[in-house]
PDB file of C-alpha atoms in Angstrom:
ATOM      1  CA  UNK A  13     152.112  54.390  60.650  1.00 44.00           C
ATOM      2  CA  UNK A  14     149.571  57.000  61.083  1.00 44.00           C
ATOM      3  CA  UNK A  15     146.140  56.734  59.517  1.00 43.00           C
ATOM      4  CA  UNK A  16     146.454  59.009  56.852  1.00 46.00           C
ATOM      5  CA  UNK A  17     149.198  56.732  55.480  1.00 78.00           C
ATOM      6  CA  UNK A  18     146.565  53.296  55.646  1.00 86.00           C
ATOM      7  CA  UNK A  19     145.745  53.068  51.845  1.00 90.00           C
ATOM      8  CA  UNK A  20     143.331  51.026  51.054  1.00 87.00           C
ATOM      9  CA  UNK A  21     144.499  48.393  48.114  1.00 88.00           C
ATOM     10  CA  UNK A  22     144.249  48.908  44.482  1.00 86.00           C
ATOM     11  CA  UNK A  23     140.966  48.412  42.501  1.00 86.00           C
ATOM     12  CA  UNK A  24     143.020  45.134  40.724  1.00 87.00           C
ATOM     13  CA  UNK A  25     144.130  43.273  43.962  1.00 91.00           C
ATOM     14  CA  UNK A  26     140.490  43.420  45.228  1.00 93.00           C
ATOM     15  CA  UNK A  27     139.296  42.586  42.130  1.00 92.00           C
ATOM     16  CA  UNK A  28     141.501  39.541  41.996  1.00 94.00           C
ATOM     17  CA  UNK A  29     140.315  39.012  45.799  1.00 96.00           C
ATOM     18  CA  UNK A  30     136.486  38.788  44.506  1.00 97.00           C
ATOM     19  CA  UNK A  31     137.258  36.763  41.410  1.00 96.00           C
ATOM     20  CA  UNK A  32     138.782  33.977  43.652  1.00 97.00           C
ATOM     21  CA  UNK A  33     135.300  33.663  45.981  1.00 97.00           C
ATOM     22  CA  UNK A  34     133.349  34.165  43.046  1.00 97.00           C
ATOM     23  CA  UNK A  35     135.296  31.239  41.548  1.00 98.00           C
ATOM     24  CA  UNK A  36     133.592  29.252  44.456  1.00 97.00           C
ATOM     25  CA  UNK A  37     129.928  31.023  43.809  1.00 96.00           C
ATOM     26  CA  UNK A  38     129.409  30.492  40.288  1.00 97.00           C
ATOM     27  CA  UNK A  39     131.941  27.829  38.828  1.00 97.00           C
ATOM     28  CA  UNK A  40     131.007  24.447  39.702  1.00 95.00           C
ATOM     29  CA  UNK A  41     133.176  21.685  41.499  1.00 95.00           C
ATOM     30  CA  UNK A  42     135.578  20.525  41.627  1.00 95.00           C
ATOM     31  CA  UNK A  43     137.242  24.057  42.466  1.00 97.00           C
ATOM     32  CA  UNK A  44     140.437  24.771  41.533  1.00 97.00           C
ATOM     33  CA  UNK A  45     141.246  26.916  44.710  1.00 97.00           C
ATOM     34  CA  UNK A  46     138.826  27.828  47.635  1.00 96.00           C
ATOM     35  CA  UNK A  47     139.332  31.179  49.047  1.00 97.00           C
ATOM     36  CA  UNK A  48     136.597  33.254  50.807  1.00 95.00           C
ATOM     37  CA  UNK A  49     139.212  34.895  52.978  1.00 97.00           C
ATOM     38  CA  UNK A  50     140.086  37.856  50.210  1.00 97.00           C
ATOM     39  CA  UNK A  51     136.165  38.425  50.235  1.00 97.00           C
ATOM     40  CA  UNK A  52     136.011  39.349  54.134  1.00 97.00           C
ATOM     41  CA  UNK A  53     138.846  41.263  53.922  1.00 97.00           C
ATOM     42  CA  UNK A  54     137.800  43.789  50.615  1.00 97.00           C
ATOM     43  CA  UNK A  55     133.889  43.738  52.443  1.00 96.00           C
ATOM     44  CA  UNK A  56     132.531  45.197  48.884  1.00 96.00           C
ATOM     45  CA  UNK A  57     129.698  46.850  49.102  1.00 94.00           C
ATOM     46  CA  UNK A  58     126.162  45.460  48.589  1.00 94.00           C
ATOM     47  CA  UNK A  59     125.570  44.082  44.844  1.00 95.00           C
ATOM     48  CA  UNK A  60     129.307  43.813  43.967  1.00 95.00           C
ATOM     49  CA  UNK A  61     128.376  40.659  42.035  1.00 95.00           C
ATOM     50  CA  UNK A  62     126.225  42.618  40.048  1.00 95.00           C
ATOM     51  CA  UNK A  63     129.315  44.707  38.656  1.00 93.00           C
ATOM     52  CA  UNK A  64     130.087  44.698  35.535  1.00 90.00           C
ATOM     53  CA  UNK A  65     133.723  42.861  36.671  1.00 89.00           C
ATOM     54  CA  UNK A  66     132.276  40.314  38.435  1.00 94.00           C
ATOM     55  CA  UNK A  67     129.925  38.938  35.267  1.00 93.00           C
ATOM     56  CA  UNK A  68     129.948  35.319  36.121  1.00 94.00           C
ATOM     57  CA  UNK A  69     130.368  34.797  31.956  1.00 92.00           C
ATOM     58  CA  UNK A  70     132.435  37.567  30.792  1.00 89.00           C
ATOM     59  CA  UNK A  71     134.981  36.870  33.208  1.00 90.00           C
ATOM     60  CA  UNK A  72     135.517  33.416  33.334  1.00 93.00           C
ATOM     61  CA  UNK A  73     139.217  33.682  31.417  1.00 93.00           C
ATOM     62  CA  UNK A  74     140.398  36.095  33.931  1.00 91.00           C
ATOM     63  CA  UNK A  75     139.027  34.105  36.841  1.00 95.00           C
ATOM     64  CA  UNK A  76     139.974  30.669  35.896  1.00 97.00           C
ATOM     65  CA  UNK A  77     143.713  31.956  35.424  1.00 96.00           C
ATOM     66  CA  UNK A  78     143.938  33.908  38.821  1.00 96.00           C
ATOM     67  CA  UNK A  79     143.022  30.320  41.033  1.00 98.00           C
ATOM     68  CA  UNK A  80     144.943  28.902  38.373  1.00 98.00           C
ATOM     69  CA  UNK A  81     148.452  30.705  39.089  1.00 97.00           C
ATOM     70  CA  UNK A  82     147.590  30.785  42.891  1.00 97.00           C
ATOM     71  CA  UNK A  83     147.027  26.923  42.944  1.00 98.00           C
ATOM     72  CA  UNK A  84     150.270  26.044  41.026  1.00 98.00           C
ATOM     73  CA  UNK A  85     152.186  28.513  43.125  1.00 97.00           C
ATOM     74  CA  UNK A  86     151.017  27.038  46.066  1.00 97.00           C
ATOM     75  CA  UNK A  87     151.696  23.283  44.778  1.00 97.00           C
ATOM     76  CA  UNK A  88     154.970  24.460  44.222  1.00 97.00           C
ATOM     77  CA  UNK A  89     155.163  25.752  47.723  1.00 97.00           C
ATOM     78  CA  UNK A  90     154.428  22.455  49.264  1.00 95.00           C
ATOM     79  CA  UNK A  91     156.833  20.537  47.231  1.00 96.00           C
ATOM     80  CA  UNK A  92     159.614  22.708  47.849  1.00 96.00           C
ATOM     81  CA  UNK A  93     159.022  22.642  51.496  1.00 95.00           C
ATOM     82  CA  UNK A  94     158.424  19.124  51.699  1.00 94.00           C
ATOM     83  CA  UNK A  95     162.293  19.347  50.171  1.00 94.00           C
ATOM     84  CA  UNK A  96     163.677  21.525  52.591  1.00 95.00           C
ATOM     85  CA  UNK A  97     162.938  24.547  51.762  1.00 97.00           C
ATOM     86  CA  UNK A  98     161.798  27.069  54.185  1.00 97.00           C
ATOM     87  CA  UNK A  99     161.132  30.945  52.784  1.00 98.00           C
ATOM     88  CA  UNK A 100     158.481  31.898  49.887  1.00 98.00           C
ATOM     89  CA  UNK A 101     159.129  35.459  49.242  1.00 98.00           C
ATOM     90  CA  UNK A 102     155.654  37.337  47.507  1.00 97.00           C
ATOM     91  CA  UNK A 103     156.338  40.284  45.683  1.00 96.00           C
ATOM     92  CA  UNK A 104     153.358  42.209  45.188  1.00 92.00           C
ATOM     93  CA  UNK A 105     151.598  40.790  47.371  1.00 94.00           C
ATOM     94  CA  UNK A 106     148.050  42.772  47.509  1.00 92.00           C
ATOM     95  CA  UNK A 107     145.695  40.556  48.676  1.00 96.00           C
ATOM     96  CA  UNK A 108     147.526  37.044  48.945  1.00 96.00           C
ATOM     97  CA  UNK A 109     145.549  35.202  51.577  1.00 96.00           C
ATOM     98  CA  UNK A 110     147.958  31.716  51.906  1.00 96.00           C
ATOM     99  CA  UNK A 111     149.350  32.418  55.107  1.00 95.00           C
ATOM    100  CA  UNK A 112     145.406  32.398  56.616  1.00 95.00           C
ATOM    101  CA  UNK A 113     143.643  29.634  54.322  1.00 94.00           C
ATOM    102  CA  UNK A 114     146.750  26.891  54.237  1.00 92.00           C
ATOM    103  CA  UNK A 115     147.884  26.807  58.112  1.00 90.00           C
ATOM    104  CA  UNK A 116     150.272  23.629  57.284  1.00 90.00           C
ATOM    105  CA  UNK A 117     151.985  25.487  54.869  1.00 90.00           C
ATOM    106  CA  UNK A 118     152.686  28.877  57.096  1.00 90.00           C
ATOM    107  CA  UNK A 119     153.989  26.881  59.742  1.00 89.00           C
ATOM    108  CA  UNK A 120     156.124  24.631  58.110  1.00 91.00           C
ATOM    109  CA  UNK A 121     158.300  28.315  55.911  1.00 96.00           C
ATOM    110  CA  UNK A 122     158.686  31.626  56.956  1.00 97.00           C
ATOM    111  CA  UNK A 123     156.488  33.987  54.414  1.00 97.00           C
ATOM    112  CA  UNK A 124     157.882  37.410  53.238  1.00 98.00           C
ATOM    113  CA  UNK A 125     155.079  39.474  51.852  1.00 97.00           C
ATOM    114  CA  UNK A 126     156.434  42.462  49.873  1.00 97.00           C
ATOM    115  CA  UNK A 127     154.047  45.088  49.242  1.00 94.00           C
ATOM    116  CA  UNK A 128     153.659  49.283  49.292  1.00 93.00           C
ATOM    117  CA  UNK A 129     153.032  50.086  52.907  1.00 95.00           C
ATOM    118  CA  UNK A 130     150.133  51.914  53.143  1.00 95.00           C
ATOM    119  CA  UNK A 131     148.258  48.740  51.490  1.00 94.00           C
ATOM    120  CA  UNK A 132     150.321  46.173  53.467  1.00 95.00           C
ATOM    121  CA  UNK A 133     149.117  48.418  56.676  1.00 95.00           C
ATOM    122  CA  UNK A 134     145.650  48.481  55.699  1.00 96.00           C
ATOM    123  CA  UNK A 135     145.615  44.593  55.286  1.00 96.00           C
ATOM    124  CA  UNK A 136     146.868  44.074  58.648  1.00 94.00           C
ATOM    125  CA  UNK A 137     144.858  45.484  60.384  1.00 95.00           C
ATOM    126  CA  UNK A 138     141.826  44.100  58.387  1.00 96.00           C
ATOM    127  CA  UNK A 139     143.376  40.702  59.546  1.00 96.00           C
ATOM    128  CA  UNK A 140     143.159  42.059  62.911  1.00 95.00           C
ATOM    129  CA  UNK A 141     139.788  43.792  62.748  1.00 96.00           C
ATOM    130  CA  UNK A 142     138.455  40.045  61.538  1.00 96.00           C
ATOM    131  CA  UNK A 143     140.353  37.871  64.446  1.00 95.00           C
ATOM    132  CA  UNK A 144     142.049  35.924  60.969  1.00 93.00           C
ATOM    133  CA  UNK A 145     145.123  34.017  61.780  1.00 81.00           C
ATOM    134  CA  UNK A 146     148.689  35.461  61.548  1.00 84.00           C
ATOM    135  CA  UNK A 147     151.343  32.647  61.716  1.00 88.00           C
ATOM    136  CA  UNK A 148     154.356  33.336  63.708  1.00 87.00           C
ATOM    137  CA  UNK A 149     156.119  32.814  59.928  1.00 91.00           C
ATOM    138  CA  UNK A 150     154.184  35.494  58.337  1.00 95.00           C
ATOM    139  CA  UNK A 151     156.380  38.440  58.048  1.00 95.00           C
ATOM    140  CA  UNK A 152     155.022  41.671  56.320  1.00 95.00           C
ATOM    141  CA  UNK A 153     157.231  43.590  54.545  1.00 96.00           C
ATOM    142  CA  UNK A 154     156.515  47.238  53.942  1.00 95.00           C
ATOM    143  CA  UNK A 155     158.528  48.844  50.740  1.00 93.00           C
ATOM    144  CA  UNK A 156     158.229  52.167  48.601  1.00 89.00           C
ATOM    145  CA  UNK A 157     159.526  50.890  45.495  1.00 82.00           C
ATOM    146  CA  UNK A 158     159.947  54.880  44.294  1.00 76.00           C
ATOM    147  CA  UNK A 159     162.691  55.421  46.966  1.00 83.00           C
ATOM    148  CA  UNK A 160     163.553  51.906  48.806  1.00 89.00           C
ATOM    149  CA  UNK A 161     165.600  48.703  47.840  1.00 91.00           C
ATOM    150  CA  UNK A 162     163.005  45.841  48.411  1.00 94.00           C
ATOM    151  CA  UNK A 163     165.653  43.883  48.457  1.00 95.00           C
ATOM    152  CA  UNK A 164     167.275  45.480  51.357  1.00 95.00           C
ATOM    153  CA  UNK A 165     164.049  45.435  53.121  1.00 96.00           C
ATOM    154  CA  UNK A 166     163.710  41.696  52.865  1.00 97.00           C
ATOM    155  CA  UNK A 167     167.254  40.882  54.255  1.00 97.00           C
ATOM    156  CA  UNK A 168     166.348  43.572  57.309  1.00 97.00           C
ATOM    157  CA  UNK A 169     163.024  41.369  57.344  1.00 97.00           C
ATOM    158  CA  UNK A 170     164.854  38.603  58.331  1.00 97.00           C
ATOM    159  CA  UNK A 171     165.071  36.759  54.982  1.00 97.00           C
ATOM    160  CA  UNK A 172     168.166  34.771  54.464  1.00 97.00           C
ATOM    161  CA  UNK A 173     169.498  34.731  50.745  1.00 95.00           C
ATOM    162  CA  UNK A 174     172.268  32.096  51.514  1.00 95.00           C
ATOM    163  CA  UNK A 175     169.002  29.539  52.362  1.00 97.00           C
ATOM    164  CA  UNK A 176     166.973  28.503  49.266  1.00 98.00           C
ATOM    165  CA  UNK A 177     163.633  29.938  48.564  1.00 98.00           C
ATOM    166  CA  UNK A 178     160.393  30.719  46.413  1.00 98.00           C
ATOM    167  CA  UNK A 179     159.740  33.632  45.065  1.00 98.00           C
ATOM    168  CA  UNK A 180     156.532  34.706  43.088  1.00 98.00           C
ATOM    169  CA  UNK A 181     155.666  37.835  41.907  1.00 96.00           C
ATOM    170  CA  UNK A 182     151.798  37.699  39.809  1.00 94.00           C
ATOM    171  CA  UNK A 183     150.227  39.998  37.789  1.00 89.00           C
ATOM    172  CA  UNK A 184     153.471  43.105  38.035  1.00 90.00           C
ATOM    173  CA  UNK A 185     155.478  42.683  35.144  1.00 93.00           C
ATOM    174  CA  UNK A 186     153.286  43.760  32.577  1.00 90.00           C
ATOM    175  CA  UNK A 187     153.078  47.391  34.493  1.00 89.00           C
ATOM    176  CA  UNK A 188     156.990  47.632  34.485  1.00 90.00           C
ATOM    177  CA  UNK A 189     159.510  48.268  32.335  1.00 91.00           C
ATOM    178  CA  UNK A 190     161.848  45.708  30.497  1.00 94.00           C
ATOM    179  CA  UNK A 191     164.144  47.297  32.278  1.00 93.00           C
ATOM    180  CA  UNK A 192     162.720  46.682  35.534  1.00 92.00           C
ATOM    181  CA  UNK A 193     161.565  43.096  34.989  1.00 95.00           C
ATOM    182  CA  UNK A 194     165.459  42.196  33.960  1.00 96.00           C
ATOM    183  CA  UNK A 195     166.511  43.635  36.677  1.00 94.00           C
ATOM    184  CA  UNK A 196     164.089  41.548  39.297  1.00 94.00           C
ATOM    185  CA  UNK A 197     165.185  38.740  37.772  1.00 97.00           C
ATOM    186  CA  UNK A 198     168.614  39.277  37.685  1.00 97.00           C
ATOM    187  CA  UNK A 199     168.780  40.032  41.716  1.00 95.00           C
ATOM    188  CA  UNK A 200     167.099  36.635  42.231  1.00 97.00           C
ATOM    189  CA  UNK A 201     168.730  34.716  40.038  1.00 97.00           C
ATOM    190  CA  UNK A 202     171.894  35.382  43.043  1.00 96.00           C
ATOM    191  CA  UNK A 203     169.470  33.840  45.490  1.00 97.00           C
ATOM    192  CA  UNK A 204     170.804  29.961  46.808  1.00 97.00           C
ATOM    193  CA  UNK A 205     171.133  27.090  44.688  1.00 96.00           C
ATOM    194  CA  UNK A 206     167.769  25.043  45.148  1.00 96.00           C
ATOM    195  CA  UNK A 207     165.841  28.319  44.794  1.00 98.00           C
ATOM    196  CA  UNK A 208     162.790  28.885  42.288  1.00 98.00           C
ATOM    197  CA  UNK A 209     160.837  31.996  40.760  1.00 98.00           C
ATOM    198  CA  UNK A 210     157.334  32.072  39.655  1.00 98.00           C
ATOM    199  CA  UNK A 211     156.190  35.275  37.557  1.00 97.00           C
ATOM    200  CA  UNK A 212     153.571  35.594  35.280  1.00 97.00           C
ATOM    201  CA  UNK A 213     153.977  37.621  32.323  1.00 96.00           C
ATOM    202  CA  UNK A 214     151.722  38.711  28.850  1.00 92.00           C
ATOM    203  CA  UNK A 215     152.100  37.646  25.769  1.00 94.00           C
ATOM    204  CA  UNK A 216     152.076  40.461  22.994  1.00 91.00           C
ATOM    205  CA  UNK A 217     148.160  40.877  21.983  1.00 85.00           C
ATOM    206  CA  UNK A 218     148.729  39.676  18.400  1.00 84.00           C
ATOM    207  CA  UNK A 219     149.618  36.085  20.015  1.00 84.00           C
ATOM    208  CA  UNK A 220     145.680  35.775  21.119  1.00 81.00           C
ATOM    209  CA  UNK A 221     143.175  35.137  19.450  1.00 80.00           C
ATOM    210  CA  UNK A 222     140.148  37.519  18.369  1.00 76.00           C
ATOM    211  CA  UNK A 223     137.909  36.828  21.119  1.00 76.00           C
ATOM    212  CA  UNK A 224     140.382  37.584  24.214  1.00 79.00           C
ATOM    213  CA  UNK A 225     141.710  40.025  22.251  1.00 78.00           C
ATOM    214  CA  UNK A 226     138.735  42.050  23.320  1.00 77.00           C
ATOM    215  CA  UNK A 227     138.861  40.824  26.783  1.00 75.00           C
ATOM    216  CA  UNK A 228     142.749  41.733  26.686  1.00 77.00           C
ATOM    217  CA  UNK A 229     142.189  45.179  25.090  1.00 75.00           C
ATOM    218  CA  UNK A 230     138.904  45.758  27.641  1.00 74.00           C
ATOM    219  CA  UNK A 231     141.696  45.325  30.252  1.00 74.00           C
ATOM    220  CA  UNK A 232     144.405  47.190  29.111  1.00 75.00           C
ATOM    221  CA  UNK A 233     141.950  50.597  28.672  1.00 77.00           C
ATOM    222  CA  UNK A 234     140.939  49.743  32.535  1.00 70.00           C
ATOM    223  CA  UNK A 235     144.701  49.625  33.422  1.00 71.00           C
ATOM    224  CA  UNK A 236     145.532  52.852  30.858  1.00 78.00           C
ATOM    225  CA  UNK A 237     142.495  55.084  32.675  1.00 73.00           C
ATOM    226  CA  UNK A 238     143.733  54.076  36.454  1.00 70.00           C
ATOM    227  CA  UNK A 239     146.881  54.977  35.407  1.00 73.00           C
ATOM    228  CA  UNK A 240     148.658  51.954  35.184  1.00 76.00           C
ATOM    229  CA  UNK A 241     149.410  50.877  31.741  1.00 81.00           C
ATOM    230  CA  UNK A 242     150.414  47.207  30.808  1.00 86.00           C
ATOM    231  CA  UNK A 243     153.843  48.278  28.977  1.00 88.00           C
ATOM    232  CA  UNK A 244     155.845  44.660  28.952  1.00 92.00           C
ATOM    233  CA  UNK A 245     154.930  41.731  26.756  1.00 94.00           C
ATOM    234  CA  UNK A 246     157.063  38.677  26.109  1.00 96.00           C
ATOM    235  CA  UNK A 247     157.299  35.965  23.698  1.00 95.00           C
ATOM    236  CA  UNK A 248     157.895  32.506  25.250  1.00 96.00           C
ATOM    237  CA  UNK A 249     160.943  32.101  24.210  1.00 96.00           C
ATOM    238  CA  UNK A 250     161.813  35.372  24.491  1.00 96.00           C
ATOM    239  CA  UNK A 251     161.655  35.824  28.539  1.00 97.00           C
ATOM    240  CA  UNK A 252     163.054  32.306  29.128  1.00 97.00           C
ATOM    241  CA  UNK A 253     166.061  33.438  27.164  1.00 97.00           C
ATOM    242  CA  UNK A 254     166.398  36.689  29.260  1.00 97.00           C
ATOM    243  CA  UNK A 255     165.930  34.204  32.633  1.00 98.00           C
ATOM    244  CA  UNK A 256     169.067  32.324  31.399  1.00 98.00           C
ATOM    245  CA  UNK A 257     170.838  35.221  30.621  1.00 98.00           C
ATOM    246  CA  UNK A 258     170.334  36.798  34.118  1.00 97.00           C
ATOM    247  CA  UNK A 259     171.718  34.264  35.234  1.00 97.00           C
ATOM    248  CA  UNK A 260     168.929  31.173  36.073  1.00 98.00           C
ATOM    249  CA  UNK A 261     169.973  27.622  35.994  1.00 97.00           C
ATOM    250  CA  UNK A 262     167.068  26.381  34.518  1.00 98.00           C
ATOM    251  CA  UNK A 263     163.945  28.520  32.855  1.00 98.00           C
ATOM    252  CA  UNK A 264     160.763  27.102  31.221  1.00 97.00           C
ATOM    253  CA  UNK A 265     157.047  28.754  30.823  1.00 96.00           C
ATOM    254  CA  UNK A 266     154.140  27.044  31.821  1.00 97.00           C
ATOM    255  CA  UNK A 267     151.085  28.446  28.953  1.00 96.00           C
ATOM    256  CA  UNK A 268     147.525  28.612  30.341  1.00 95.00           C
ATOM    257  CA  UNK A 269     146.930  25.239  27.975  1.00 96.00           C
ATOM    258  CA  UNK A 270     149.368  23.533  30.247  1.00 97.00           C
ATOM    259  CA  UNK A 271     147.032  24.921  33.160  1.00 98.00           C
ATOM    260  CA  UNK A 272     143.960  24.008  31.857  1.00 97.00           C
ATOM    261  CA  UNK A 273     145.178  20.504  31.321  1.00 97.00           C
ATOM    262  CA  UNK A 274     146.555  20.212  34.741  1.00 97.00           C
ATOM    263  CA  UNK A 275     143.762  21.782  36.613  1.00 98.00           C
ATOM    264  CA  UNK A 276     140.314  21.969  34.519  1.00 97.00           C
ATOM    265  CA  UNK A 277     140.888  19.151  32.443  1.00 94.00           C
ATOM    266  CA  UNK A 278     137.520  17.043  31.694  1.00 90.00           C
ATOM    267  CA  UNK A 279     135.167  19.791  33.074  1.00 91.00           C
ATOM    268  CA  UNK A 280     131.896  19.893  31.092  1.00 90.00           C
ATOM    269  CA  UNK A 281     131.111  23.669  32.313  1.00 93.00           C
ATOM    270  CA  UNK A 282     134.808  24.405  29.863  1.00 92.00           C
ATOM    271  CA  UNK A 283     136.382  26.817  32.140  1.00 96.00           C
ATOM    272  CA  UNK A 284     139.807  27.336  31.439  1.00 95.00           C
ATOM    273  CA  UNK A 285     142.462  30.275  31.796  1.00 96.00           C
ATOM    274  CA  UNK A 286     142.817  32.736  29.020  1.00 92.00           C
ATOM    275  CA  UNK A 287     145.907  32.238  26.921  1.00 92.00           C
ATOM    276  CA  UNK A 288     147.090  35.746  27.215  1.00 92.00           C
ATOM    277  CA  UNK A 289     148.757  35.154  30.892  1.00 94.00           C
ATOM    278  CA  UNK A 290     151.613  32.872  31.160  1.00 96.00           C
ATOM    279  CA  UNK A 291     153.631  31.787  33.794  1.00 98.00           C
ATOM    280  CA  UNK A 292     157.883  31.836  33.958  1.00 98.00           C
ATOM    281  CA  UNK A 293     159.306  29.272  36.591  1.00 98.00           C
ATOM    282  CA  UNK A 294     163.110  29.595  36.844  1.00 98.00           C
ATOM    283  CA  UNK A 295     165.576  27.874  39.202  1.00 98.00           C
ATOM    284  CA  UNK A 296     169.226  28.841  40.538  1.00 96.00           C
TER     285      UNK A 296
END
């Protein structure tokens, strides 16, 4: 890949990156997920806790559900591989950092990591730039989702869809269409018996209440002016009904109460997820 194709990664997987290690910084233990690796790689520049993104208070929904989803994913992770199961496929990947922070889980599965390649190639060669690990299961997997099957890319990648697996994909479907998002789930739904898909998704606004409304509609003008509108929201029900339909064995939605009470339960500082982020976990 030649430079001019290195792209460095969108403003919301850095952002996500900082939120994590500011997670560490300003929330108080016990942390929910400890991750200063996505912080050495995005190197922000001088007083980047000072933006207006990073406010310690005003962010604190936002924050508490991004270690949130990336600690149940990776719980999930370890259980399935403690039962056999040996590929997590991450769609979107951005800035994921498990492969470098969790050693004992990258070498006990192979990890696919999906992403546009001039971000994917830009992140490599951060990792090598900072000497970071890169386990012999850690394969990256470079697609243009304008013009290229993903899913062909990930079988030439060495991924084995007759072998069960994990597949996540956080923070997408909300930019793509219905269309799109039945369609994803529909092509893993195929994948081997045994196999399980995280996604998060967003509820419709008028399922919040008032005060992360704002938050929510603060974020969707950010999204609308970088040109990357949220334009799917699902009810509950509603997406666990499509996951049966395309074909999942089982399909159930995790809410950011059932978070809170699994991961921040009991803290006097009252961080917690914001409601407006949910998670789908389906199984073949």
């Amino acid at each position: 890949m030649s430079a001019e194709q290195v792209v460095a990664p969108e403003h919301t997987a850095a952002r996500v990156a900082l939120w994590r290690a500011l997670h560490l910084e300003v929330d108080p233990p016990p942390h929910v997920l400890r991750d200063q690796v996505g912080l050495r790689l995005v190197d922000p520049a001088d007083g980047w806790r000072e933006r207006p993104d990073m406010d310690p208070g005003a962010t604190r929904p936002m924050r508490a559900g991004v270690v949130a989803r990336a600690r149940f994913i990776e719980d999930l992770i370890t259980e399935q591989a403690a039962a056999g199961v040996g590929q997590y496929v991450l769609l979107g990947a951005g800035l994921d950092t498990l492969a470098q922070r969790r050693p004992e889980i990258a070498s006990a599965i192979t990890i696919f990591e999906v992403d546009q390649p001039g971000p994917q190639e830009w992140k490599r060669r951060r990792l090598d730039e900072l000497a970071l690990p890169t386990p012999s299961g850690l394969r990256l997997v470079p697609v243009d989702f304008e013009t290229e099957s993903w899913w062909d890319r990930l079988i030439a990648a060495g991924f084995d869809p007759r072998r069960p697996a994990v597949v996540a994909s956080t923070g997408v479907s909300m930019y793509l269409t219905h269309a799109a998002n039945t369609a994803t789930l529909q092509r893993i739904s195929v994948l081997a018996a045994g196999s399980s898909l995280v996604m998060t998704y967003m509820l419709p606004i008028d399922r919040v209440d008032a005060q992360e409304r704002r938050l929510r509609e603060f974020a969707e003008r950010g999204a609308r002016s970088s040109g990357t509108p949220f334009i799917s929201f699902y009810d509950p029900d509603q997406l666990r009904a499509l996951a049966l339909e395309a074909g999942f064995r089982e399909a159930r939605t995790v809410s950011a109460a059932d978070l809170t009470d699994r991961y921040f339960r009991d803290r006097p500082d009252g961080l917690r997820p914001a409601a407006s982020e949910q998670l789908l976990v389906a199984s073949t």
